[in-house]
PDB file of C-alpha atoms in Angstrom:
ATOM      1  CA  ALA A  72     -38.196   8.882   3.510  1.00 59.00           C
ATOM      2  CA  THR A  73     -39.432   8.304  -0.041  1.00 69.00           C
ATOM      3  CA  THR A  74     -39.961  12.014  -0.780  1.00 73.00           C
ATOM      4  CA  ALA A  75     -36.831  13.416   0.897  1.00 66.00           C
ATOM      5  CA  PRO A  76     -34.066  14.386  -1.556  1.00 69.00           C
ATOM      6  CA  ARG A  77     -31.392  11.715  -1.774  1.00 83.00           C
ATOM      7  CA  ILE A  78     -27.951  13.026  -0.839  1.00 90.00           C
ATOM      8  CA  PRO A  79     -25.177  11.219  -2.755  1.00 94.00           C
ATOM      9  CA  SER A  80     -22.814   9.145  -0.614  1.00 96.00           C
ATOM     10  CA  THR A  81     -19.851  10.953  -2.166  1.00 96.00           C
ATOM     11  CA  ARG A  82     -21.193  14.297  -0.917  1.00 96.00           C
ATOM     12  CA  LEU A  83     -21.720  12.869   2.569  1.00 96.00           C
ATOM     13  CA  ALA A  84     -18.158  11.547   2.532  1.00 97.00           C
ATOM     14  CA  LEU A  85     -16.682  14.857   1.403  1.00 97.00           C
ATOM     15  CA  HIS A  86     -18.673  16.762   4.030  1.00 96.00           C
ATOM     16  CA  HIS A  87     -17.343  14.373   6.692  1.00 96.00           C
ATOM     17  CA  PHE A  88     -13.769  14.809   5.426  1.00 97.00           C
ATOM     18  CA  ASP A  89     -14.110  18.611   5.327  1.00 97.00           C
ATOM     19  CA  THR A  90     -15.339  18.624   8.910  1.00 96.00           C
ATOM     20  CA  SER A  91     -12.793  16.216  10.430  1.00 96.00           C
ATOM     21  CA  TYR A  92      -9.683  16.416   8.234  1.00 97.00           C
ATOM     22  CA  SER A  93      -9.636  20.219   8.129  1.00 96.00           C
ATOM     23  CA  LEU A  94      -9.172  20.129  11.910  1.00 95.00           C
ATOM     24  CA  HIS A  95      -6.633  17.314  11.758  1.00 93.00           C
ATOM     25  CA  LEU A  96      -4.532  18.629   8.841  1.00 95.00           C
ATOM     26  CA  GLY A  97      -5.106  22.382   9.189  1.00 96.00           C
ATOM     27  CA  ALA A  98      -3.508  24.416   6.382  1.00 96.00           C
ATOM     28  CA  LEU A  99      -2.548  21.211   4.522  1.00 97.00           C
ATOM     29  CA  TRP A 100      -6.163  20.135   4.015  1.00 97.00           C
ATOM     30  CA  PRO A 101      -6.995  22.234   0.860  1.00 97.00           C
ATOM     31  CA  SER A 102      -4.107  20.701  -1.117  1.00 95.00           C
ATOM     32  CA  VAL A 103      -4.820  17.204   0.251  1.00 95.00           C
ATOM     33  CA  ARG A 104      -8.498  17.671  -0.648  1.00 96.00           C
ATOM     34  CA  ALA A 105      -7.561  18.649  -4.208  1.00 94.00           C
ATOM     35  CA  GLY A 106      -5.363  15.545  -4.487  1.00 90.00           C
ATOM     36  CA  LEU A 107      -8.179  13.375  -3.167  1.00 92.00           C
ATOM     37  CA  LEU A 108     -10.543  14.640  -5.873  1.00 94.00           C
ATOM     38  CA  CYS A 109      -8.074  14.402  -8.768  1.00 89.00           C
ATOM     39  CA  GLU A 110      -8.161  11.539 -11.239  1.00 85.00           C
ATOM     40  CA  GLN A 111      -6.346   8.540  -9.778  1.00 84.00           C
ATOM     41  CA  LYS A 112      -2.836   7.967 -11.141  1.00 84.00           C
ATOM     42  CA  TYR A 113      -1.542   4.441 -11.507  1.00 91.00           C
ATOM     43  CA  GLY A 114       1.917   2.986 -11.300  1.00 94.00           C
ATOM     44  CA  ALA A 115       3.153   0.073 -13.408  1.00 97.00           C
ATOM     45  CA  LEU A 116       4.663  -2.594 -11.134  1.00 97.00           C
ATOM     46  CA  LEU A 117       7.077  -4.570 -13.311  1.00 97.00           C
ATOM     47  CA  ASN A 118       6.607  -8.335 -13.225  1.00 97.00           C
ATOM     48  CA  ASN A 119      10.008  -9.906 -12.531  1.00 95.00           C
ATOM     49  CA  PHE A 120       8.656 -13.329 -13.537  1.00 96.00           C
ATOM     50  CA  ALA A 121       7.797 -12.259 -17.107  1.00 96.00           C
ATOM     51  CA  ALA A 122      10.279 -12.238 -19.997  1.00 93.00           C
ATOM     52  CA  ALA A 123       9.887  -8.486 -20.553  1.00 87.00           C
ATOM     53  CA  ASP A 124      13.356  -6.934 -20.418  1.00 90.00           C
ATOM     54  CA  HIS A 125      12.305  -4.394 -23.048  1.00 93.00           C
ATOM     55  CA  VAL A 126       9.492  -2.902 -20.943  1.00 95.00           C
ATOM     56  CA  PRO A 127      11.601  -0.513 -18.774  1.00 95.00           C
ATOM     57  CA  GLN A 128      13.095   1.084 -21.903  1.00 95.00           C
ATOM     58  CA  GLN A 129       9.613   1.460 -23.428  1.00 94.00           C
ATOM     59  CA  LEU A 130       8.282   3.136 -20.301  1.00 95.00           C
ATOM     60  CA  GLU A 131      11.280   5.451 -19.995  1.00 94.00           C
ATOM     61  CA  LEU A 132      10.745   6.579 -23.596  1.00 94.00           C
ATOM     62  CA  LEU A 133       7.254   7.677 -22.459  1.00 93.00           C
ATOM     63  CA  ASN A 134       8.905   9.776 -19.688  1.00 94.00           C
ATOM     64  CA  ALA A 135       7.903   7.384 -16.900  1.00 96.00           C
ATOM     65  CA  THR A 136      10.420   6.768 -14.105  1.00 95.00           C
ATOM     66  CA  ASP A 137      10.920   4.125 -11.416  1.00 94.00           C
ATOM     67  CA  PHE A 138       9.809   6.032  -8.313  1.00 90.00           C
ATOM     68  CA  ILE A 139      11.405   3.526  -5.907  1.00 89.00           C
ATOM     69  CA  CYS A 140      14.836   3.919  -7.490  1.00 86.00           C
ATOM     70  CA  GLU A 141      14.361   7.709  -7.450  1.00 84.00           C
ATOM     71  CA  ALA A 142      13.441   7.663  -3.769  1.00 81.00           C
ATOM     72  CA  HIS A 143      16.503   5.576  -2.949  1.00 76.00           C
ATOM     73  CA  GLN A 144      18.788   7.991  -4.829  1.00 78.00           C
ATOM     74  CA  LYS A 145      17.201  11.014  -3.132  1.00 79.00           C
ATOM     75  CA  ALA A 146      17.643   9.388   0.279  1.00 77.00           C
ATOM     76  CA  GLN A 147      21.332   8.815  -0.450  1.00 77.00           C
ATOM     77  CA  GLN A 148      21.750  12.407  -1.655  1.00 79.00           C
ATOM     78  CA  TRP A 149      20.008  13.732   1.460  1.00 80.00           C
ATOM     79  CA  GLN A 150      22.203  11.571   3.678  1.00 77.00           C
ATOM     80  CA  ARG A 151      25.406  12.779   1.966  1.00 79.00           C
ATOM     81  CA  GLY A 152      24.203  16.383   2.198  1.00 77.00           C
ATOM     82  CA  ALA A 153      23.364  15.998   5.884  1.00 73.00           C
ATOM     83  CA  GLU A 154      26.789  14.499   6.577  1.00 73.00           C
ATOM     84  CA  ALA A 155      28.492  17.357   4.706  1.00 75.00           C
ATOM     85  CA  ARG A 156      26.493  19.942   6.653  1.00 70.00           C
ATOM     86  CA  GLY A 157      27.402  18.161   9.885  1.00 67.00           C
ATOM     87  CA  CYS A 158      31.115  18.317   9.041  1.00 65.00           C
ATOM     88  CA  GLN A 159      30.870  22.051   8.372  1.00 65.00           C
ATOM     89  CA  GLU A 160      29.271  22.814  11.707  1.00 59.00           C
ATOM     90  CA  GLY A 161      32.587  23.001  13.527  1.00 55.00           C
ATOM     91  CA  SER A 162      33.416  20.918  16.538  1.00 51.00           C
ATOM     92  CA  GLY A 163      32.382  20.403  20.131  1.00 51.00           C
ATOM     93  CA  GLU A 164      28.821  20.874  21.314  1.00 49.00           C
ATOM     94  CA  GLY A 165      27.557  22.380  18.033  1.00 47.00           C
ATOM     95  CA  ARG A 166      28.674  19.330  16.069  1.00 46.00           C
ATOM     96  CA  THR A 167      27.210  16.976  18.682  1.00 47.00           C
ATOM     97  CA  VAL A 168      23.811  18.697  18.408  1.00 46.00           C
ATOM     98  CA  MET A 169      23.937  18.540  14.583  1.00 45.00           C
ATOM     99  CA  GLN A 170      24.850  14.836  14.649  1.00 49.00           C
ATOM    100  CA  ALA A 171      21.997  14.141  17.063  1.00 46.00           C
ATOM    101  CA  GLU A 172      19.566  15.943  14.735  1.00 47.00           C
ATOM    102  CA  MET A 173      20.874  13.958  11.752  1.00 44.00           C
ATOM    103  CA  MET A 174      20.427  10.680  13.615  1.00 46.00           C
ATOM    104  CA  ALA A 175      16.907  11.645  14.664  1.00 45.00           C
ATOM    105  CA  GLN A 176      15.971  12.552  11.087  1.00 47.00           C
ATOM    106  CA  ALA A 177      17.520   9.327   9.780  1.00 47.00           C
ATOM    107  CA  GLU A 178      15.399   7.343  12.228  1.00 46.00           C
ATOM    108  CA  VAL A 179      12.250   9.114  11.052  1.00 43.00           C
ATOM    109  CA  SER A 180      13.049   8.789   7.327  1.00 46.00           C
ATOM    110  CA  PRO A 181      15.292   5.742   6.793  1.00 49.00           C
ATOM    111  CA  PRO A 182      16.501   5.099   3.251  1.00 48.00           C
ATOM    112  CA  LEU A 183      14.646   2.336   1.430  1.00 52.00           C
ATOM    113  CA  CYS A 184      16.185  -1.095   1.797  1.00 56.00           C
ATOM    114  CA  ALA A 185      18.574  -1.364  -1.158  1.00 55.00           C
ATOM    115  CA  SER A 186      18.044  -5.096  -1.666  1.00 54.00           C
ATOM    116  CA  ILE A 187      14.262  -4.755  -1.931  1.00 59.00           C
ATOM    117  CA  SER A 188      14.259  -1.545  -3.949  1.00 59.00           C
ATOM    118  CA  SER A 189      16.582  -3.141  -6.511  1.00 67.00           C
ATOM    119  CA  LYS A 190      14.051  -5.950  -7.065  1.00 88.00           C
ATOM    120  CA  ILE A 191      10.746  -4.034  -6.971  1.00 93.00           C
ATOM    121  CA  LYS A 192      10.370  -1.542  -9.800  1.00 94.00           C
ATOM    122  CA  CYS A 193       7.282   0.616 -10.251  1.00 95.00           C
ATOM    123  CA  TYR A 194       7.083   3.237 -12.997  1.00 96.00           C
ATOM    124  CA  THR A 195       5.006   6.412 -12.668  1.00 95.00           C
ATOM    125  CA  PHE A 196       4.567   9.525 -14.793  1.00 94.00           C
ATOM    126  CA  PRO A 197       5.757  12.883 -13.410  1.00 92.00           C
ATOM    127  CA  ARG A 198       3.564  15.106 -11.258  1.00 85.00           C
ATOM    128  CA  GLY A 199       0.926  16.750 -13.418  1.00 82.00           C
ATOM    129  CA  ASP A 200       1.233  14.148 -16.203  1.00 87.00           C
ATOM    130  CA  ILE A 201      -1.999  12.107 -16.384  1.00 81.00           C
ATOM    131  CA  THR A 202      -0.886   9.866 -19.257  1.00 88.00           C
ATOM    132  CA  ARG A 203      -2.384   6.387 -18.945  1.00 91.00           C
ATOM    133  CA  PHE A 204      -0.284   3.238 -19.230  1.00 94.00           C
ATOM    134  CA  ARG A 205      -1.185   0.805 -21.993  1.00 94.00           C
ATOM    135  CA  PRO A 206      -2.863  -2.450 -20.841  1.00 95.00           C
ATOM    136  CA  ALA A 207      -0.455  -5.171 -19.689  1.00 95.00           C
ATOM    137  CA  ARG A 208       0.674  -7.643 -22.360  1.00 95.00           C
ATOM    138  CA  PRO A 209       1.566 -11.350 -22.022  1.00 96.00           C
ATOM    139  CA  ASP A 210       5.046 -12.719 -22.679  1.00 93.00           C
ATOM    140  CA  SER A 211       5.764 -15.952 -24.567  1.00 91.00           C
ATOM    141  CA  LEU A 212       4.614 -18.008 -21.545  1.00 91.00           C
ATOM    142  CA  GLY A 213       1.453 -15.964 -21.022  1.00 95.00           C
ATOM    143  CA  LEU A 214       2.644 -13.979 -17.976  1.00 97.00           C
ATOM    144  CA  LEU A 215       1.653 -10.289 -18.055  1.00 97.00           C
ATOM    145  CA  ASP A 216       4.509  -7.773 -18.130  1.00 96.00           C
ATOM    146  CA  TYR A 217       3.295  -5.344 -15.442  1.00 97.00           C
ATOM    147  CA  TYR A 218       0.490  -4.762 -12.952  1.00 97.00           C
ATOM    148  CA  LEU A 219      -1.298  -1.413 -12.759  1.00 96.00           C
ATOM    149  CA  MET A 220      -1.863  -0.276  -9.173  1.00 94.00           C
ATOM    150  CA  ASP A 221      -1.886   2.803  -6.972  1.00 90.00           C
ATOM    151  CA  ALA A 222       1.841   3.318  -6.441  1.00 88.00           C
ATOM    152  CA  ALA A 223       1.285   4.288  -2.783  1.00 89.00           C
ATOM    153  CA  SER A 224       0.097   0.713  -2.175  1.00 92.00           C
ATOM    154  CA  LEU A 225       3.730  -0.389  -2.490  1.00 93.00           C
ATOM    155  CA  LEU A 226       4.799   1.608   0.567  1.00 93.00           C
ATOM    156  CA  PRO A 227       3.509  -0.945   3.146  1.00 95.00           C
ATOM    157  CA  VAL A 228       5.331  -3.715   1.236  1.00 95.00           C
ATOM    158  CA  LEU A 229       8.597  -1.746   1.298  1.00 93.00           C
ATOM    159  CA  ALA A 230       8.117  -0.947   4.992  1.00 94.00           C
ATOM    160  CA  LEU A 231       7.670  -4.656   5.758  1.00 95.00           C
ATOM    161  CA  ASN A 232      11.296  -5.190   4.651  1.00 92.00           C
ATOM    162  CA  VAL A 233      10.983  -8.906   3.800  1.00 95.00           C
ATOM    163  CA  GLN A 234      14.231 -10.874   4.199  1.00 94.00           C
ATOM    164  CA  PRO A 235      15.279 -14.076   2.367  1.00 95.00           C
ATOM    165  CA  GLY A 236      13.320 -17.113   3.574  1.00 95.00           C
ATOM    166  CA  ASP A 237      10.780 -15.130   5.630  1.00 96.00           C
ATOM    167  CA  PHE A 238       7.349 -16.625   6.282  1.00 96.00           C
ATOM    168  CA  VAL A 239       4.969 -13.784   5.372  1.00 97.00           C
ATOM    169  CA  LEU A 240       1.262 -13.275   6.137  1.00 96.00           C
ATOM    170  CA  ASP A 241      -0.881 -10.859   4.101  1.00 97.00           C
ATOM    171  CA  LEU A 242      -3.947 -10.896   6.344  1.00 96.00           C
ATOM    172  CA  CYS A 243      -6.331  -8.843   4.148  1.00 96.00           C
ATOM    173  CA  ALA A 244      -4.798  -9.646   0.770  1.00 95.00           C
ATOM    174  CA  ALA A 245      -7.440  -9.154  -1.937  1.00 89.00           C
ATOM    175  CA  PRO A 246      -7.563  -7.940  -4.625  1.00 91.00           C
ATOM    176  CA  GLY A 247      -3.876  -8.892  -4.678  1.00 94.00           C
ATOM    177  CA  GLY A 248      -1.595  -5.991  -5.607  1.00 95.00           C
ATOM    178  CA  LYS A 249       0.389  -6.112  -2.354  1.00 96.00           C
ATOM    179  CA  THR A 250       0.564  -9.925  -2.480  1.00 97.00           C
ATOM    180  CA  LEU A 251       2.030  -9.707  -5.983  1.00 97.00           C
ATOM    181  CA  ALA A 252       4.503  -7.032  -4.829  1.00 97.00           C
ATOM    182  CA  LEU A 253       5.599  -9.240  -1.907  1.00 97.00           C
ATOM    183  CA  LEU A 254       6.373 -12.043  -4.375  1.00 97.00           C
ATOM    184  CA  GLN A 255       8.362  -9.615  -6.569  1.00 96.00           C
ATOM    185  CA  THR A 256      10.938  -9.294  -3.766  1.00 94.00           C
ATOM    186  CA  GLY A 257      11.916 -12.941  -4.391  1.00 94.00           C
ATOM    187  CA  PHE A 258      12.466 -13.306  -0.632  1.00 95.00           C
ATOM    188  CA  CYS A 259       9.292 -15.047   0.593  1.00 96.00           C
ATOM    189  CA  GLY A 260       9.994 -18.548   1.859  1.00 96.00           C
ATOM    190  CA  TYR A 261       6.241 -18.986   2.324  1.00 96.00           C
ATOM    191  CA  LEU A 262       3.387 -16.521   1.759  1.00 97.00           C
ATOM    192  CA  ALA A 263      -0.097 -16.843   3.256  1.00 96.00           C
ATOM    193  CA  ALA A 264      -2.597 -14.584   1.457  1.00 96.00           C
ATOM    194  CA  ASN A 265      -5.971 -14.338   3.176  1.00 96.00           C
ATOM    195  CA  ASP A 266      -9.177 -12.376   2.618  1.00 95.00           C
ATOM    196  CA  ILE A 267     -12.642 -12.869   4.097  1.00 94.00           C
ATOM    197  CA  SER A 268     -14.354 -12.152   0.761  1.00 92.00           C
ATOM    198  CA  ILE A 269     -14.609 -15.215  -1.473  1.00 91.00           C
ATOM    199  CA  SER A 270     -15.293 -13.094  -4.579  1.00 90.00           C
ATOM    200  CA  ARG A 271     -12.239 -10.899  -3.899  1.00 91.00           C
ATOM    201  CA  THR A 272     -10.156 -14.006  -3.215  1.00 93.00           C
ATOM    202  CA  LYS A 273     -11.128 -15.256  -6.690  1.00 94.00           C
ATOM    203  CA  ARG A 274      -9.662 -12.019  -8.092  1.00 94.00           C
ATOM    204  CA  LEU A 275      -6.478 -12.744  -6.118  1.00 95.00           C
ATOM    205  CA  HIS A 276      -6.279 -16.233  -7.664  1.00 95.00           C
ATOM    206  CA  ASP A 277      -6.702 -14.705 -11.142  1.00 96.00           C
ATOM    207  CA  ILE A 278      -3.845 -12.228 -10.529  1.00 96.00           C
ATOM    208  CA  LEU A 279      -1.513 -14.959  -9.289  1.00 97.00           C
ATOM    209  CA  HIS A 280      -2.228 -17.100 -12.368  1.00 96.00           C
ATOM    210  CA  SER A 281      -1.743 -14.119 -14.706  1.00 97.00           C
ATOM    211  CA  TYR A 282       1.559 -12.921 -13.225  1.00 97.00           C
ATOM    212  CA  VAL A 283       3.266 -15.729 -11.297  1.00 97.00           C
ATOM    213  CA  PRO A 284       4.699 -19.052 -12.598  1.00 96.00           C
ATOM    214  CA  LYS A 285       3.488 -22.275 -11.003  1.00 95.00           C
ATOM    215  CA  GLU A 286       6.738 -23.011  -9.145  1.00 95.00           C
ATOM    216  CA  VAL A 287       6.402 -19.669  -7.320  1.00 96.00           C
ATOM    217  CA  ARG A 288       2.655 -20.083  -6.752  1.00 96.00           C
ATOM    218  CA  ASP A 289       3.487 -23.273  -4.878  1.00 96.00           C
ATOM    219  CA  ILE A 290       4.859 -21.216  -1.952  1.00 96.00           C
ATOM    220  CA  VAL A 291       1.584 -19.238  -1.740  1.00 97.00           C
ATOM    221  CA  SER A 292      -1.407 -20.386   0.301  1.00 95.00           C
ATOM    222  CA  VAL A 293      -4.654 -18.518  -0.489  1.00 95.00           C
ATOM    223  CA  THR A 294      -7.468 -18.717   2.093  1.00 94.00           C
ATOM    224  CA  SER A 295     -10.844 -17.055   2.754  1.00 93.00           C
ATOM    225  CA  CYS A 296     -10.929 -16.940   6.559  1.00 92.00           C
ATOM    226  CA  ASP A 297     -12.128 -14.153   8.828  1.00 94.00           C
ATOM    227  CA  GLY A 298      -8.792 -12.476   9.542  1.00 94.00           C
ATOM    228  CA  ARG A 299      -9.851 -11.853  13.150  1.00 94.00           C
ATOM    229  CA  ASP A 300      -9.681 -15.607  13.769  1.00 91.00           C
ATOM    230  CA  TRP A 301      -6.310 -16.160  12.111  1.00 85.00           C
ATOM    231  CA  ASP A 302      -4.431 -16.758  15.376  1.00 74.00           C
ATOM    232  CA  GLN A 303      -6.690 -19.772  15.934  1.00 73.00           C
ATOM    233  CA  VAL A 304      -5.577 -21.168  12.557  1.00 70.00           C
ATOM    234  CA  LYS A 305      -1.842 -20.453  12.616  1.00 73.00           C
ATOM    235  CA  GLY A 306      -0.646 -18.528  15.656  1.00 75.00           C
ATOM    236  CA  GLY A 307       2.973 -17.499  16.236  1.00 87.00           C
ATOM    237  CA  THR A 308       4.099 -18.602  12.749  1.00 90.00           C
ATOM    238  CA  PHE A 309       5.252 -15.628  10.672  1.00 96.00           C
ATOM    239  CA  HIS A 310       8.384 -13.460  10.466  1.00 96.00           C
ATOM    240  CA  LYS A 311       6.547 -10.630   8.665  1.00 97.00           C
ATOM    241  CA  VAL A 312       2.847  -9.727   8.839  1.00 97.00           C
ATOM    242  CA  LEU A 313       1.018  -7.180   6.670  1.00 98.00           C
ATOM    243  CA  VAL A 314      -2.328  -5.983   8.081  1.00 97.00           C
ATOM    244  CA  ASP A 315      -3.781  -3.737   5.360  1.00 97.00           C
ATOM    245  CA  VAL A 316      -7.227  -3.342   6.904  1.00 97.00           C
ATOM    246  CA  PRO A 317     -10.643  -2.477   5.450  1.00 96.00           C
ATOM    247  CA  CYS A 318     -11.223   1.252   5.945  1.00 97.00           C
ATOM    248  CA  THR A 319     -13.211   4.213   4.630  1.00 97.00           C
ATOM    249  CA  THR A 320     -10.986   4.154   1.488  1.00 95.00           C
ATOM    250  CA  ASP A 321     -11.128   7.942   1.308  1.00 96.00           C
ATOM    251  CA  ARG A 322     -10.512   8.483  -2.423  1.00 95.00           C
ATOM    252  CA  HIS A 323     -13.139   5.904  -3.413  1.00 95.00           C
ATOM    253  CA  SER A 324     -15.622   7.341  -0.889  1.00 96.00           C
ATOM    254  CA  ALA A 325     -15.180  10.862  -2.273  1.00 96.00           C
ATOM    255  CA  MET A 326     -15.366   9.826  -5.942  1.00 95.00           C
ATOM    256  CA  GLU A 327     -17.518   6.694  -6.432  1.00 95.00           C
ATOM    257  CA  GLU A 328     -21.147   5.980  -5.502  1.00 95.00           C
ATOM    258  CA  HIS A 329     -20.790   2.223  -6.035  1.00 94.00           C
ATOM    259  CA  ASN A 330     -20.031   0.266  -2.839  1.00 93.00           C
ATOM    260  CA  ASN A 331     -19.599   3.529  -0.900  1.00 96.00           C
ATOM    261  CA  ILE A 332     -19.272   3.028   2.862  1.00 97.00           C
ATOM    262  CA  PHE A 333     -20.809   6.478   3.462  1.00 96.00           C
ATOM    263  CA  HIS A 334     -24.169   5.220   2.166  1.00 94.00           C
ATOM    264  CA  LYS A 335     -26.780   5.813   4.873  1.00 91.00           C
ATOM    265  CA  ARG A 336     -27.467   2.071   5.137  1.00 93.00           C
ATOM    266  CA  ARG A 337     -23.807   1.448   6.034  1.00 95.00           C
ATOM    267  CA  THR A 338     -23.548   3.988   8.870  1.00 95.00           C
ATOM    268  CA  LYS A 339     -23.225   1.360  11.592  1.00 96.00           C
ATOM    269  CA  GLU A 340     -20.647  -0.581   9.567  1.00 96.00           C
ATOM    270  CA  ARG A 341     -18.592   2.598   9.143  1.00 97.00           C
ATOM    271  CA  GLN A 342     -18.795   3.449  12.839  1.00 96.00           C
ATOM    272  CA  MET A 343     -17.548  -0.039  13.755  1.00 97.00           C
ATOM    273  CA  LEU A 344     -14.519   0.111  11.433  1.00 98.00           C
ATOM    274  CA  PRO A 345     -11.964   1.072  14.140  1.00 98.00           C
ATOM    275  CA  MET A 346     -13.049  -1.929  16.248  1.00 98.00           C
ATOM    276  CA  LEU A 347     -12.745  -4.263  13.240  1.00 98.00           C
ATOM    277  CA  GLN A 348      -9.325  -2.782  12.466  1.00 98.00           C
ATOM    278  CA  LEU A 349      -8.191  -3.257  16.059  1.00 98.00           C
ATOM    279  CA  GLU A 350      -9.303  -6.906  16.050  1.00 97.00           C
ATOM    280  CA  LEU A 351      -7.465  -7.551  12.767  1.00 97.00           C
ATOM    281  CA  LEU A 352      -4.317  -5.875  14.108  1.00 97.00           C
ATOM    282  CA  MET A 353      -4.442  -7.993  17.268  1.00 96.00           C
ATOM    283  CA  ALA A 354      -4.901 -11.163  15.193  1.00 95.00           C
ATOM    284  CA  GLY A 355      -1.886 -10.159  13.091  1.00 95.00           C
ATOM    285  CA  ILE A 356       0.219  -9.663  16.223  1.00 95.00           C
ATOM    286  CA  LEU A 357      -0.797 -13.075  17.549  1.00 94.00           C
ATOM    287  CA  ALA A 358       0.062 -14.670  14.181  1.00 94.00           C
ATOM    288  CA  ALA A 359       3.619 -13.328  14.389  1.00 95.00           C
ATOM    289  CA  LYS A 360       6.636 -15.064  15.878  1.00 94.00           C
ATOM    290  CA  PRO A 361       8.420 -13.390  18.804  1.00 93.00           C
ATOM    291  CA  GLY A 362      10.687 -10.702  17.337  1.00 94.00           C
ATOM    292  CA  ALA A 363       8.706 -10.534  14.078  1.00 96.00           C
ATOM    293  CA  GLU A 364       7.792  -7.314  12.264  1.00 96.00           C
ATOM    294  CA  LEU A 365       4.268  -6.141  11.426  1.00 97.00           C
ATOM    295  CA  VAL A 366       3.006  -3.304   9.235  1.00 97.00           C
ATOM    296  CA  TYR A 367      -0.486  -1.871   9.803  1.00 98.00           C
ATOM    297  CA  SER A 368      -1.805   0.239   6.919  1.00 97.00           C
ATOM    298  CA  THR A 369      -5.011   1.870   5.676  1.00 97.00           C
ATOM    299  CA  CYS A 370      -6.216   3.901   2.674  1.00 94.00           C
ATOM    300  CA  SER A 371      -7.615   6.550   5.027  1.00 96.00           C
ATOM    301  CA  LEU A 372      -6.375   9.809   6.549  1.00 96.00           C
ATOM    302  CA  SER A 373      -8.549   9.301   9.644  1.00 97.00           C
ATOM    303  CA  PRO A 374      -6.646   9.367  12.977  1.00 96.00           C
ATOM    304  CA  LEU A 375      -9.407   7.146  14.411  1.00 96.00           C
ATOM    305  CA  GLN A 376      -8.494   4.442  11.895  1.00 98.00           C
ATOM    306  CA  ASN A 377      -4.723   4.945  12.130  1.00 97.00           C
ATOM    307  CA  GLU A 378      -3.031   6.388  15.222  1.00 96.00           C
ATOM    308  CA  CYS A 379      -5.893   5.557  17.576  1.00 97.00           C
ATOM    309  CA  VAL A 380      -6.025   1.912  16.493  1.00 97.00           C
ATOM    310  CA  VAL A 381      -2.254   1.538  16.958  1.00 96.00           C
ATOM    311  CA  GLU A 382      -2.336   3.271  20.347  1.00 96.00           C
TER     312      GLU A 382
END
């Protein structure tokens, strides 16, 4: 063991991805693989609590755009185009088939909720532009003007579709980007942010104090429980539950040696991930009120960690 050449965890991860994802994604895998190995691009989530009305104009001058607003506009354009195509298809059975296809596509790709997308704004640079955002700056009260995060991390928050007064649970909340985004909606009547890691929960506390005024922090409860036991703490309580589970975190695993779950010493931990994810998902379901909505999300492409857990 001491003389055998040490294989980097990143190489083990990439070999695993090449073997499994090439089968799962087929012809898409080469382009997905290239994206996975590219430098990570960040989005700038605007802080609605900061006095920073000038920031959007500054970012737009740098050629950054609000990707949520863009997505909403594209969805509306697609919907209008689909309706126009449907009207041109004639009448009778042909039109009925076209309308059925339009409805099916609308169900698969619903437009973003207008009320949420008008409150959450996240600026990104265009495809191919790897310009970095400047560090966040404090306003006159000390609140930072935006939070740098992977823009894709906002998608589970948008999918959760929080409504005014909702009691919301973020079961695996740290380091805190999604928790902050949930508060940006302005709709949370109460927000429980939990993470099993005490050190990561400290980071969550720091983010809340840097971005959120005290009167808003008062509706947030931060805990460090094992999420699998949450139903024993507060079962059947929440209108919306976000279960963003620990996973293989594919980009990190392919790019970073530090804290890499593909390290040989963490093989058993990695193999047990789907069971952990299932237990967290079940705890999230039990924490929800009847008729509530839950979003399950990962940072992995693995069907074992996504579709199979949900099934």
